[in-house]
Coordinates of C-alpha atoms and ligand atoms in Angstrom, one line a residue:
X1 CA -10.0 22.1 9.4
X2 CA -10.1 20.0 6.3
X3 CA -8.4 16.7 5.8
X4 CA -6.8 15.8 2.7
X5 CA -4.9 12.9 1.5
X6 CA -1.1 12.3 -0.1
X7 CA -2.8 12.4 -3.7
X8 CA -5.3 14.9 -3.2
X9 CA -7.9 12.0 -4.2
X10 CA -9.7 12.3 -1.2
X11 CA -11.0 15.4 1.6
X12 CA -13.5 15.8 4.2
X13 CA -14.3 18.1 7.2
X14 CA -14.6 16.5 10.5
X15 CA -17.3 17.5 12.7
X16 CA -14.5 17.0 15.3
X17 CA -11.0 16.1 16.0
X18 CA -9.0 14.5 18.6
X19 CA -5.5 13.8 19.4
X20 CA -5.1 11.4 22.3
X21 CA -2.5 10.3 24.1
X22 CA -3.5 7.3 25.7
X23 CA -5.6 3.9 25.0
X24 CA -8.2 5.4 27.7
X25 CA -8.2 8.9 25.6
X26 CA -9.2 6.8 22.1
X27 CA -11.7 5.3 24.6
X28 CA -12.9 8.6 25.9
X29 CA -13.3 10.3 22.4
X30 CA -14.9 7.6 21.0
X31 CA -17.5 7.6 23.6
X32 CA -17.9 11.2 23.2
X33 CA -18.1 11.0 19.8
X34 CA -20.9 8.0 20.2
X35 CA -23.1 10.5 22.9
X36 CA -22.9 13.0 20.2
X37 CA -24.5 10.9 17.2
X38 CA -20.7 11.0 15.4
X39 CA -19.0 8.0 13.5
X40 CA -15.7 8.1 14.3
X41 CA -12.2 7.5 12.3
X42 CA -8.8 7.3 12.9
X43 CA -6.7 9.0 11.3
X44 CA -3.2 7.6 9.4
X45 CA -0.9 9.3 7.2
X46 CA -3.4 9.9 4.7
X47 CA -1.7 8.1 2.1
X48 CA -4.4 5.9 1.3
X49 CA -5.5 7.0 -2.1
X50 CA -9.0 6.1 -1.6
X51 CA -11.0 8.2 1.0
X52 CA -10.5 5.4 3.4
X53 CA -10.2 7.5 6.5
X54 CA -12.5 10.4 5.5
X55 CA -15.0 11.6 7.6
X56 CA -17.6 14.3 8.3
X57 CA -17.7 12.8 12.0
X58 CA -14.6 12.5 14.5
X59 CA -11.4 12.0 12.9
X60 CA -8.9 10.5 15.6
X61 CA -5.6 12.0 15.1
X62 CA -3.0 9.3 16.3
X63 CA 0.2 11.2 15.3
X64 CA 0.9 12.3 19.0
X65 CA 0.5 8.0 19.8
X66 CA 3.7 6.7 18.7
X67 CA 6.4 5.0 20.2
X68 CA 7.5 1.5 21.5
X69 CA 5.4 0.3 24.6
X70 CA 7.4 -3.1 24.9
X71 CA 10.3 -5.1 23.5
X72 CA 11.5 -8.6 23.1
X73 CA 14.7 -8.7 21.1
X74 CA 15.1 -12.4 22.0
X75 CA 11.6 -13.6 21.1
X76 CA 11.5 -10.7 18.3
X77 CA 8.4 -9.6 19.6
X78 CA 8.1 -5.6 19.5
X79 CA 4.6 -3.4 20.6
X80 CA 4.1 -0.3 18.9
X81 CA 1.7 2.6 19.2
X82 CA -1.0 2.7 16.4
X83 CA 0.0 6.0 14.9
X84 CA 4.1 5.0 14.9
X85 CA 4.9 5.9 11.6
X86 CA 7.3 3.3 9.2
X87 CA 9.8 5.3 9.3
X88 CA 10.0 5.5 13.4
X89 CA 9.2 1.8 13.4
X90 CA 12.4 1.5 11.4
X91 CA 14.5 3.7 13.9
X92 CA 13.7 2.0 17.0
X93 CA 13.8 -1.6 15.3
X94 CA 17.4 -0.4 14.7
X95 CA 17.9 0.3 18.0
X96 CA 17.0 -3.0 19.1
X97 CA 19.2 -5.1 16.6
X98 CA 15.9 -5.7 15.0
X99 CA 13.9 -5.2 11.4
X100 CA 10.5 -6.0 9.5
X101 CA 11.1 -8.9 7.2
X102 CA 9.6 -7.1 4.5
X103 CA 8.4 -3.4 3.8
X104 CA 6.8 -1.4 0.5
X105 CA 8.1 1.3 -0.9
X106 CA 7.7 3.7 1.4
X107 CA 8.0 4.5 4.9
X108 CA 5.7 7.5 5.4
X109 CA 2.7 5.5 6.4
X110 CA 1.5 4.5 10.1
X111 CA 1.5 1.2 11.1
X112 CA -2.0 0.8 11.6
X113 CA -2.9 2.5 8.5
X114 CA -0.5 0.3 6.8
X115 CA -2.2 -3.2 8.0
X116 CA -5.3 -1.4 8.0
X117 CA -5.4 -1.4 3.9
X118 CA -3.0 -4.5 3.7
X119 CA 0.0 -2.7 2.7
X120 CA 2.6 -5.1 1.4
X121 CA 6.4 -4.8 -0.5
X122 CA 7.4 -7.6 -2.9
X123 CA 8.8 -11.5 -1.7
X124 CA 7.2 -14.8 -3.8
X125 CA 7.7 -16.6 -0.1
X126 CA 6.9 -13.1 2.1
X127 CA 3.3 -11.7 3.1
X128 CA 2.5 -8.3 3.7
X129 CA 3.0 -6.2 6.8
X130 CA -0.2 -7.4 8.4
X131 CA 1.3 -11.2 8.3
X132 CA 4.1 -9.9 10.5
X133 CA 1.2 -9.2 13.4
X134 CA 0.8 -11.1 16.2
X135 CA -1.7 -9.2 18.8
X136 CA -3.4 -6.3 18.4
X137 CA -5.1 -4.1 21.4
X138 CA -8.1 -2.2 19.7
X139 CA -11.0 0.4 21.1
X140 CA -14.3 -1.1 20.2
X141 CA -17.9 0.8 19.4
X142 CA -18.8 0.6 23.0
X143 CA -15.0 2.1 23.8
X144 CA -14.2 -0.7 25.5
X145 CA -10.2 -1.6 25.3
X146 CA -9.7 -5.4 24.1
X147 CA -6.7 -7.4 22.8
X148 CA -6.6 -10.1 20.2
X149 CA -4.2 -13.0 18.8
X150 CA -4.1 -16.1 17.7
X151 CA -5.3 -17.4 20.7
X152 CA -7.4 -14.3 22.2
X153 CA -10.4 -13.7 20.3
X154 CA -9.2 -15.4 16.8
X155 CA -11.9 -14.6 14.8
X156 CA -11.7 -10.7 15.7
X157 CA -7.9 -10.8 15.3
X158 CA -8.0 -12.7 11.7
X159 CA -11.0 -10.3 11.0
X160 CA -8.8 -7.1 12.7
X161 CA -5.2 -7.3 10.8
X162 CA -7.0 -6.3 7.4
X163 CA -9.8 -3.8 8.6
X164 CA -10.3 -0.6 6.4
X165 CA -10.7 0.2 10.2
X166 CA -14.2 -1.4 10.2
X167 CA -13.9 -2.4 13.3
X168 CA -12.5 -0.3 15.6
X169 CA -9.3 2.4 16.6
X170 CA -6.0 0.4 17.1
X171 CA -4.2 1.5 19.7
X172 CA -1.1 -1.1 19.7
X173 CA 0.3 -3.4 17.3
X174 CA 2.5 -6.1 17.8
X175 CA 4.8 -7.4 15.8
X176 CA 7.2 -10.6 14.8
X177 CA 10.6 -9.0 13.8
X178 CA 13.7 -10.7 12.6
X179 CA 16.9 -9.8 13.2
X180 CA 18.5 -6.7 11.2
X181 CA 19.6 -7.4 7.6
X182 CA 21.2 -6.3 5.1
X183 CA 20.0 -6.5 1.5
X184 CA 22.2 -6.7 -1.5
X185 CA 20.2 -4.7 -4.0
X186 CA 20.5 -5.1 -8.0
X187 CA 19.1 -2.8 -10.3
X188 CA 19.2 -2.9 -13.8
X189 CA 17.3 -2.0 -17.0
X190 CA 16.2 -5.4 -19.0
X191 CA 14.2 -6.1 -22.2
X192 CA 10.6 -6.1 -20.7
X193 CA 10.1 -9.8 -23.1
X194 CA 13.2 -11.3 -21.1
X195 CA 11.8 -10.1 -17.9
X196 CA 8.6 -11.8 -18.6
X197 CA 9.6 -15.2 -19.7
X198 CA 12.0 -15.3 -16.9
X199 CA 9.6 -14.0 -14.4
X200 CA 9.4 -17.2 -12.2
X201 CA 13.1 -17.8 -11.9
X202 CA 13.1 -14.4 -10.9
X203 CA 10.6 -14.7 -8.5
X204 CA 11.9 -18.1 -6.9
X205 CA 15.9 -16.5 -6.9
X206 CA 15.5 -13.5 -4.9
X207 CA 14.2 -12.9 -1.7
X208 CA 12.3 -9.8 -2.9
X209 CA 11.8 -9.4 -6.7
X210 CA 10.3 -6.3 -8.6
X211 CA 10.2 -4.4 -12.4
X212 CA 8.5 -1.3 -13.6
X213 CA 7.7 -0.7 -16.9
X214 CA 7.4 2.5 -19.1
X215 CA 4.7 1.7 -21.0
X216 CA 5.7 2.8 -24.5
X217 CA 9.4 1.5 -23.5
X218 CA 11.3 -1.6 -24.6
X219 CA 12.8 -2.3 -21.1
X220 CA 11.9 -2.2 -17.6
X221 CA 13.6 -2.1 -14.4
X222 CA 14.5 -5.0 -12.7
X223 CA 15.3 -5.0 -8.8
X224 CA 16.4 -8.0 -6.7
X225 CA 17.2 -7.3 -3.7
X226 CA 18.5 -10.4 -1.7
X227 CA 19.7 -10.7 2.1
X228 CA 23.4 -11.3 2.7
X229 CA 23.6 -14.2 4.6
X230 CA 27.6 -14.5 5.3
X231 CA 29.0 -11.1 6.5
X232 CA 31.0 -9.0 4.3
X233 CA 29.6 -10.3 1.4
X234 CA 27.5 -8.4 -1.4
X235 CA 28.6 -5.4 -3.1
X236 CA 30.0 -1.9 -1.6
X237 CA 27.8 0.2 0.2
X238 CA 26.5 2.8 -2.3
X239 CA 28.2 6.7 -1.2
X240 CA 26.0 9.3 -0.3
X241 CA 26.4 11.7 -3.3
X242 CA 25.2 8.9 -5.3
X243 CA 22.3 7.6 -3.6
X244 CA 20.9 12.0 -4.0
X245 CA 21.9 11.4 -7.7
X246 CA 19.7 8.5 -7.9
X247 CA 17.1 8.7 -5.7
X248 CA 16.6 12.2 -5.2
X249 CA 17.7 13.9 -8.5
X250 CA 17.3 11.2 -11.1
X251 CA 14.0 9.1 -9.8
X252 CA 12.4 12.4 -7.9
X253 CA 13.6 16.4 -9.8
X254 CA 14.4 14.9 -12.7
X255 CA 11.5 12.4 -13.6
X256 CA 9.1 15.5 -11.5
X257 CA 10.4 18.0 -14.5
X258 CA 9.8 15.3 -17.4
X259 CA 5.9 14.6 -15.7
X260 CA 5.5 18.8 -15.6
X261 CA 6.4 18.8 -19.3
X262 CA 4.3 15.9 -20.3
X263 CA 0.9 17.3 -18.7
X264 CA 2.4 21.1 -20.0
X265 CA 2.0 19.2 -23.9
X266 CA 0.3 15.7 -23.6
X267 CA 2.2 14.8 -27.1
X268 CA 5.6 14.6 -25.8
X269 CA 4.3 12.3 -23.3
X270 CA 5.4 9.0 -25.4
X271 CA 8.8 10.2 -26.3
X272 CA 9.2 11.2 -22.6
X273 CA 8.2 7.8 -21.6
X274 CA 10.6 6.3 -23.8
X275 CA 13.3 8.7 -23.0
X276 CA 13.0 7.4 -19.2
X277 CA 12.8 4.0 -20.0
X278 CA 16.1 4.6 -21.7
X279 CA 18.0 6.5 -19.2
X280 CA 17.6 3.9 -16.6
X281 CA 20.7 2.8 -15.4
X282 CA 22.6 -0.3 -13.7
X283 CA 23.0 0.2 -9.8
X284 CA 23.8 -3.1 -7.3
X285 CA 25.0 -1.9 -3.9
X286 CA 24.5 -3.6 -0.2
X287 CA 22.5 -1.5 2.9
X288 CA 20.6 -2.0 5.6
X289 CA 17.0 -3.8 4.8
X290 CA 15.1 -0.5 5.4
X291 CA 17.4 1.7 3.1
X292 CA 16.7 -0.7 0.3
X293 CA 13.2 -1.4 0.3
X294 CA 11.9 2.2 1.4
X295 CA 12.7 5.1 -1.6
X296 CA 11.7 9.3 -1.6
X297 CA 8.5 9.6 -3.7
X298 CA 7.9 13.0 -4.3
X299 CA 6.8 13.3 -7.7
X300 CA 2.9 13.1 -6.6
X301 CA 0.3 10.8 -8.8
X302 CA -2.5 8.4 -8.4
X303 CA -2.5 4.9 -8.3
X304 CA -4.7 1.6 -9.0
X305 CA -3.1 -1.7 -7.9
X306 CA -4.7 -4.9 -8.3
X307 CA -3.8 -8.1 -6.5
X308 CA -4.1 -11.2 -9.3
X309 CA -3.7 -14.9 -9.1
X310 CA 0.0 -15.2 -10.0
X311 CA -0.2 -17.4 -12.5
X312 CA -2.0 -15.2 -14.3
X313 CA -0.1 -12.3 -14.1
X314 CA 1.7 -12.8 -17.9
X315 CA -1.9 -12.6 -19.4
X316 CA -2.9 -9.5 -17.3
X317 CA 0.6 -7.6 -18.7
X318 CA -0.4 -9.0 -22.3
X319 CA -3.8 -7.2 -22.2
X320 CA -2.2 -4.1 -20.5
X321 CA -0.2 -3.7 -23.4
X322 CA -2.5 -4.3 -25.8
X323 CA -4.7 -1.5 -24.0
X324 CA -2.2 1.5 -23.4
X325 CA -1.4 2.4 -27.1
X326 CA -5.2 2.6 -27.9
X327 CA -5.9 5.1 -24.9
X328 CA -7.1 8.4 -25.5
X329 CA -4.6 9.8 -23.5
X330 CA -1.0 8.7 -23.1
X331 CA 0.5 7.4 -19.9
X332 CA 3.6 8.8 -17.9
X333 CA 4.0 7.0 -14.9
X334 CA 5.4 3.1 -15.7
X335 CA 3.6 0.3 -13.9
X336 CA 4.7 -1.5 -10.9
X337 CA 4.9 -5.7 -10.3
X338 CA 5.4 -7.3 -7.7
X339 CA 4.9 -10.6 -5.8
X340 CA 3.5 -12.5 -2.4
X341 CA 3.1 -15.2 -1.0
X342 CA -0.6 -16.6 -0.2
X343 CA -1.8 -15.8 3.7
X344 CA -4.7 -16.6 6.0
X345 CA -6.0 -13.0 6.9
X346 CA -9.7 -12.7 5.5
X347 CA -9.3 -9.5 3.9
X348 CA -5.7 -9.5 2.5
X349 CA -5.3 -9.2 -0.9
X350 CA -3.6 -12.7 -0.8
X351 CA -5.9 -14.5 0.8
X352 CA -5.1 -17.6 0.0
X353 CA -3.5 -17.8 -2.9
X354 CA 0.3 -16.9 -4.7
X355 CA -0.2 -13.3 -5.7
X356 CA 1.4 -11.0 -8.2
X357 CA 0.3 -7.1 -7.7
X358 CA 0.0 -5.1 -10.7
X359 CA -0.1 -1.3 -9.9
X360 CA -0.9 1.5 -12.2
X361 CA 0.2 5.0 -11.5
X362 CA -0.4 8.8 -13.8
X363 CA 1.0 11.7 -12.8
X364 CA -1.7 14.0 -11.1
X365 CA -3.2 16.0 -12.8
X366 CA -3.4 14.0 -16.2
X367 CA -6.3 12.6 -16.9
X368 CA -6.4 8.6 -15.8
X369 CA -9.8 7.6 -15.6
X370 CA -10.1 5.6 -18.8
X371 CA -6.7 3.8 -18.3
X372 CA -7.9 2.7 -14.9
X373 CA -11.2 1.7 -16.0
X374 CA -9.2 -0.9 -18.7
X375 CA -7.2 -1.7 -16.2
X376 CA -10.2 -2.9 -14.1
X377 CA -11.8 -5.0 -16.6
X378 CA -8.5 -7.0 -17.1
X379 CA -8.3 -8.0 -13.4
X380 CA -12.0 -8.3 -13.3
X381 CA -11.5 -11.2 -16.0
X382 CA -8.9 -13.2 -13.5
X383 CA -10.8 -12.6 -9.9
X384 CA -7.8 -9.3 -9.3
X385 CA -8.5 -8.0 -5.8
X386 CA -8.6 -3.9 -5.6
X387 CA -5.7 -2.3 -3.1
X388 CA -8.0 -1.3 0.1
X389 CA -5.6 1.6 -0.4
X390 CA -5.9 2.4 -3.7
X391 CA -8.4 4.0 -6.5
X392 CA -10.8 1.4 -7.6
X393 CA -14.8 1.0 -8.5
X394 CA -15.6 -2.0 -6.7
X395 CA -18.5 -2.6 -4.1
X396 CA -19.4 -5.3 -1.6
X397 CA -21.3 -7.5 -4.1
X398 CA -18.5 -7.9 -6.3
X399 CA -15.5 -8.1 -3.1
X400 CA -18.3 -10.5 -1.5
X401 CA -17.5 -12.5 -4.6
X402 CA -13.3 -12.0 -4.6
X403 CA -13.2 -13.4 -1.0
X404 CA -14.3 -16.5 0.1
X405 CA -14.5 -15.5 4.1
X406 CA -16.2 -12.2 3.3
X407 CA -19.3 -13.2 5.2
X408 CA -16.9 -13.7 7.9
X409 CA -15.6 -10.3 8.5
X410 CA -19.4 -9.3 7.9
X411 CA -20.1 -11.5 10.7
X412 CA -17.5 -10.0 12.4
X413 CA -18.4 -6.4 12.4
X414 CA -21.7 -6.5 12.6
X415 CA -20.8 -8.2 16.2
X416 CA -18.4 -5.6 17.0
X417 CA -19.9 -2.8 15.6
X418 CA -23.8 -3.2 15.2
X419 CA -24.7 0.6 15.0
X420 CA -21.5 1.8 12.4
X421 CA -19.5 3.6 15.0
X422 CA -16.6 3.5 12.4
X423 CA -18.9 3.6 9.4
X424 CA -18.0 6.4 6.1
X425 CA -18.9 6.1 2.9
X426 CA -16.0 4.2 1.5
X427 CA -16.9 1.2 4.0
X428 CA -20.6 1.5 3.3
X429 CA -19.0 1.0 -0.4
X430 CA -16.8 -2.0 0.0
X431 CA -18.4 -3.5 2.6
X432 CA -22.2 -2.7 2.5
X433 CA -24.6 -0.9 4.3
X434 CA -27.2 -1.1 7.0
X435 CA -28.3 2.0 4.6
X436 CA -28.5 2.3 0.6
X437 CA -25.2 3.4 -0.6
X438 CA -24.3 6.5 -2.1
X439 CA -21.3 5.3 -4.2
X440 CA -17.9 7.7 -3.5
X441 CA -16.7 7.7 -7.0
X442 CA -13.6 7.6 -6.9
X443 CA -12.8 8.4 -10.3
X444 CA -14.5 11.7 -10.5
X445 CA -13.0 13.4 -7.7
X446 CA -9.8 15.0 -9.1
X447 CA -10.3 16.8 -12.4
X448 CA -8.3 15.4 -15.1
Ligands
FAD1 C1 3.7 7.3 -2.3 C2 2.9 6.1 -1.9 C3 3.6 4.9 -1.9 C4 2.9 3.7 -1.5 N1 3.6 2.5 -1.5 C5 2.9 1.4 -1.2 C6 3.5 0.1 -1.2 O1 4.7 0.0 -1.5 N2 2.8 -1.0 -0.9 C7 1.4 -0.9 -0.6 O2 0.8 -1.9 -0.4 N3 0.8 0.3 -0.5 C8 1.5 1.4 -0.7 N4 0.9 2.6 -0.6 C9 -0.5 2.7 0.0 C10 -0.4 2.9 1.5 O3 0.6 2.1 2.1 C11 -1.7 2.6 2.2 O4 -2.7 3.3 1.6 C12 -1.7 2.8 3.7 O5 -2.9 2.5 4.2 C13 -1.4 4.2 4.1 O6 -1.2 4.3 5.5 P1 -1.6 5.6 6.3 O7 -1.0 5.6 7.6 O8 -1.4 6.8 5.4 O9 -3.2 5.3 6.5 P2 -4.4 6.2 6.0 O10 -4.4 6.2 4.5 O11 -4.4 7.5 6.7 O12 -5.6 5.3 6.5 C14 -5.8 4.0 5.9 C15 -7.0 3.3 6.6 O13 -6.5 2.9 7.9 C16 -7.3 3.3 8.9 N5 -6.6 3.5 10.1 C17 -5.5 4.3 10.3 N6 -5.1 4.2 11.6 C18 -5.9 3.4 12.2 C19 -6.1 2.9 13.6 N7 -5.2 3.3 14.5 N8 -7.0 2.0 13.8 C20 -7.9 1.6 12.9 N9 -7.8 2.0 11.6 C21 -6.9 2.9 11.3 C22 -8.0 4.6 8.4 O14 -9.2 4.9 9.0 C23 -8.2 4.2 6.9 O15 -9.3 3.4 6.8 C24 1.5 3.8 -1.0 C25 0.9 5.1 -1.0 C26 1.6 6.2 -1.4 C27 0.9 7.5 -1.4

């Protein structure tokens, strides 16, 4: 059976498949996969938009693992399953009077895949999801069952948060929660110049800052969502026919119709892009921290997102918008920023330093190749870091170069995983081969 991907960017047909149901069962298959010549990989949501988990060997299917193995409400401390997706995570987090201190924008994903590919939200003094981890238990090469921390095996654990799954199948993760929160969310359309000269006040006042940007419109949208720290404060709780108007028929059937006419006739494109950047509107409403950061995205598209210094995030936007109005073809998805703090993990996109993420989207099905490639040789010029997650060009010479404890995780999985076990063609990519690489290219798998 084929696997595809979320965007339809990536597919392959394993030579086998397995759902287990236990640690020993990933054990088991990936032994069996081993005696059979197979590379084996797990499986996530498949909303990676690079073929990340794509392989013609055993494809681990962790979507029957899910679930809380242990809980700590007082230390905060909570083990989950590998395959538990965001979205369950959330549930039972609730359930324990708990919650992640920060999430992106969606809940869809798994959260190993999520670590796996350092998935992150937005927060100038937050890391991504991976910072939150505190041990993991993983399946190694030889199938063995081992756990790592801080203090267990801290070179495979700083190595293991930020994996592309290079070095194994995770089969628990644990985590540091906080308790639950609720966020008081503010939404609003600004002149794009305003937001940019008052980016770092921005940044430094709320607890989770954002903005998209239509490219050819005037304004972006601004959200800053901030916790409520006395209760009762914050503004009303947004009712439920509201939150489908917004969320569902404004950002999801109505903005899906505008991208079907756009790629129907390419010139309207501009004025559509406009048009949205003009309708947005003014929301500010309280909820629980879940309901806040995670919104429905069902209008599909691909996405680039780089990870840049953040101080040099105002020239990246400056070249951006130099580049989009001499494109070939026009843009209709608006580009995402957002913010982290620096972190110690050897492969996260903020290793350490501040970071400001610039993401890219077009709607699938319109070409995007040439605005990504621009988009690429901006960050290039300030040391950006490519998404593990998300559509880029870079190989393992150039990513050796972007992060100064590369030869570290090298080090790392060539210890836990001499032979490639969990080798594909994306890894041979971005983190180099025993073999000569066949590069995936990316870019030419959906035609435009
Ligand atoms: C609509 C949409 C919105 C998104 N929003 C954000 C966002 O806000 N912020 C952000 O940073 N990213 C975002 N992403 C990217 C997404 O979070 C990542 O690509 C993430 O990896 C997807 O998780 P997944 O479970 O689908 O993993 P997959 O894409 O299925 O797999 C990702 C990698 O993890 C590995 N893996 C999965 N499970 C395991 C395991 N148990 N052990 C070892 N390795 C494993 C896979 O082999 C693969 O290498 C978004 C993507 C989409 C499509």
């Amino acid at each position: 059976m084929t696997w595809q991907n979320w965007a339809g960017t990536a597919s392959s047909d394993p030579a086998r498949r397995y759902w287990p149901r236990t640690a020993e069962a990933i054990g088991d298959a990936v032994k069996e996969a081993a005696a059979a010549g197979l590379t084996v990989r797990a499986l996530g949501s498949g909303h990676s938009f690079t073929p990340a988990a794509a392989t013609s060997g055993a494809a681990l299917d962790l979507s029957g693992w899910t679930g809380v193995v242990t809980a700590d409400p007082e230390a905060g401390l909570v083990t989950v399953r590998s395959g538990t997706t965001i979205r369950e995570l959330n549930a039972a987090l609730d359930a324990l009077g708990l919650a992640m201190p920060n999430l992106g924008d969606i809940d869809a994903q798994t959260i190993a895949g999520a670590i796996s590919t350092g998935t992150h939200g937005t927060g100038a003094g937050l890391g991504g999801i991976a910072t939150a981890v505190t041990a993991l238990e993983l399946v190694l090469a030889d199938s063995s069952v081992v756990s790592c921390s801080a203090e267990q095996r801290p070179d495979l654990f700083t190595a293991a948060r930020v994996s592309v799954g290079a070095l194994g199948v995770i089969s628990s993760v644990t985590l540091s929660c906080v308790p639950a929160f609720d966020l008081a969310a503010d939404e609003r359309p600004m002149p794009l110049g305003e937001v940019l000269e008052r980016f770092d006040e921005f940044a430094a006042a709320n607890d989770h800052f954002e903005f998209y940007w239509f490219p050819y419109g005037k304004n972006a949208l601004v959200k800053r969502n901030s916790r409520i720290r006395e209760p009762g404060a914050g503004p009303a709780r947004m009712p439920g026919w509201r939150q489908f108007f917004e969320y569902e028929v404004m950002e999801n059937a109505a903005f899906g119709a505008l991208c079907r006419t756009g790629r129907a006739v390419p010139a309207l494109i501009k004025p559509l892009n406009r048009f949205a950047a003009n309708t947005l509107s003014k929301r500010s409403y309280s909820a629980t921290s879940h309901e806040v950061f995670v919104t429905p995205r069902r209008v599909r598209f691909v996405e680039s997102e780089y990870a840049v210094p953040r101080e040099s995030l105002l020239d990246v936007l400056a070249e951006l918008r130099a580049a989009v109005p001499r494109l070939a073809d026009p843009v209709m998805f608006p580009v995402e920023v957002r913010v982290a703090a620096a972190d110690d993990i050897w492969l996260s996109t903020a290793y350490g330093r501040d970071t400001a993420y610039v993401a890219i989207h077009q709607y699938v099905g319109l070409p995007f190749q040439e605005y990504f490639r621009a988009f690429e040789s901006i960050t290039a010029a300030v040391g950006g870091r490519p998404h593990w997650g998300k559509m880029h060009t870079l190989d393992a010479n150039r990513l050796g170069e972007l992060y100064p404890r590369f030869g570290d995780f090298r080090r790392v999985r060539d210890e836990t995983d001499p032979d490639r076990r969990f080798a594909n063609p994306y890894l041979e990519q971005v983190l180099g081969s025993l073999w000569p690489v066949i590069p995936y290219g990316p870019y030419l798998r959906i035609s435009p």
